């Protein structure tokens, strides 16, 4: 069922987000839920744009690893 798979995927994403470092989770949520630019994320977090980009990148890498390991179980 397509609806079930969509809900399951959303649950898996939320669980992966919960396993991230708070700073990486914050950067990802600001970027992808709030639609902020890296510059805006930097301002919101009190860091520069490059650091905001790095946090989001690390968070995405971690999420990929977490989700990949869950699929391979």
Tab-separated table of C-alpha atoms in Angstrom:
chain	number	residue	atom	x	y	z
A	1	UNK	CA	0.000	0.000	0.000
A	2	UNK	CA	1.449	3.334	-1.090
A	3	UNK	CA	0.146	5.274	1.918
A	4	UNK	CA	1.638	2.739	4.327
A	5	UNK	CA	5.032	2.931	2.612
A	6	UNK	CA	4.940	6.723	2.688
A	7	UNK	CA	4.186	6.745	6.420
A	8	UNK	CA	6.842	4.134	7.083
A	9	UNK	CA	9.412	6.168	5.183
A	10	UNK	CA	8.477	9.316	7.132
A	11	UNK	CA	8.856	7.366	10.381
A	12	UNK	CA	12.276	6.076	9.285
A	13	UNK	CA	13.419	9.606	8.391
A	14	UNK	CA	12.268	10.943	11.783
A	15	UNK	CA	14.116	8.146	13.591
A	16	UNK	CA	17.284	8.858	11.605
A	17	UNK	CA	16.989	12.579	12.393
A	18	UNK	CA	16.645	11.761	16.082
A	19	UNK	CA	19.972	9.912	15.978
A	20	UNK	CA	21.916	12.902	14.626
A	21	UNK	CA	23.910	15.353	16.696
A	22	UNK	CA	21.613	18.223	17.706
A	23	UNK	CA	23.617	20.773	15.687
A	24	UNK	CA	23.389	18.653	12.518
A	25	UNK	CA	19.683	17.960	13.042
A	26	UNK	CA	19.049	21.678	13.530
A	27	UNK	CA	20.883	22.576	10.316
A	28	UNK	CA	18.954	19.972	8.316
A	29	UNK	CA	15.581	21.006	9.705
A	30	UNK	CA	16.275	24.669	9.041
A	31	UNK	CA	17.381	23.846	5.509
A	32	UNK	CA	14.765	21.319	4.433
A	33	UNK	CA	11.737	22.045	6.626
A	34	UNK	CA	12.099	25.806	6.894
A	35	UNK	CA	13.759	26.356	3.516
A	36	UNK	CA	16.494	28.626	4.870
A	37	UNK	CA	19.659	29.322	2.908
A	38	UNK	CA	23.002	28.336	4.407
A	39	UNK	CA	23.647	31.993	5.143
A	40	UNK	CA	20.345	32.236	7.013
A	41	UNK	CA	21.101	29.021	8.901
A	42	UNK	CA	24.435	30.484	9.902
A	43	UNK	CA	22.773	33.604	11.254
A	44	UNK	CA	20.177	31.553	13.152
A	45	UNK	CA	22.836	29.293	14.667
A	46	UNK	CA	25.499	31.936	15.261
A	47	UNK	CA	27.975	30.361	12.843
A	48	UNK	CA	29.298	31.302	9.428
A	49	UNK	CA	27.817	30.083	6.161
A	50	UNK	CA	30.573	27.527	5.554
A	51	UNK	CA	30.004	25.960	8.980
A	52	UNK	CA	26.252	25.802	8.321
A	53	UNK	CA	26.889	24.072	4.999
A	54	UNK	CA	29.268	21.613	6.679
A	55	UNK	CA	26.787	20.772	9.456
A	56	UNK	CA	24.043	20.088	6.949
A	57	UNK	CA	26.371	18.009	4.781
A	58	UNK	CA	27.550	15.923	7.737
A	59	UNK	CA	23.948	15.451	8.818
A	60	UNK	CA	22.903	14.226	5.370
A	61	UNK	CA	25.856	11.836	5.247
A	62	UNK	CA	24.942	10.456	8.666
A	63	UNK	CA	21.298	10.057	7.670
A	64	UNK	CA	22.295	8.157	4.542
A	65	UNK	CA	24.426	5.807	6.617
A	66	UNK	CA	21.706	5.295	9.225
A	67	UNK	CA	19.007	4.642	6.655
A	68	UNK	CA	21.243	2.363	4.611
A	69	UNK	CA	22.077	0.287	7.692
A	70	UNK	CA	18.363	0.022	8.540
A	71	UNK	CA	17.535	-1.255	5.047
A	72	UNK	CA	20.289	-3.871	5.250
A	73	UNK	CA	18.956	-5.348	8.501
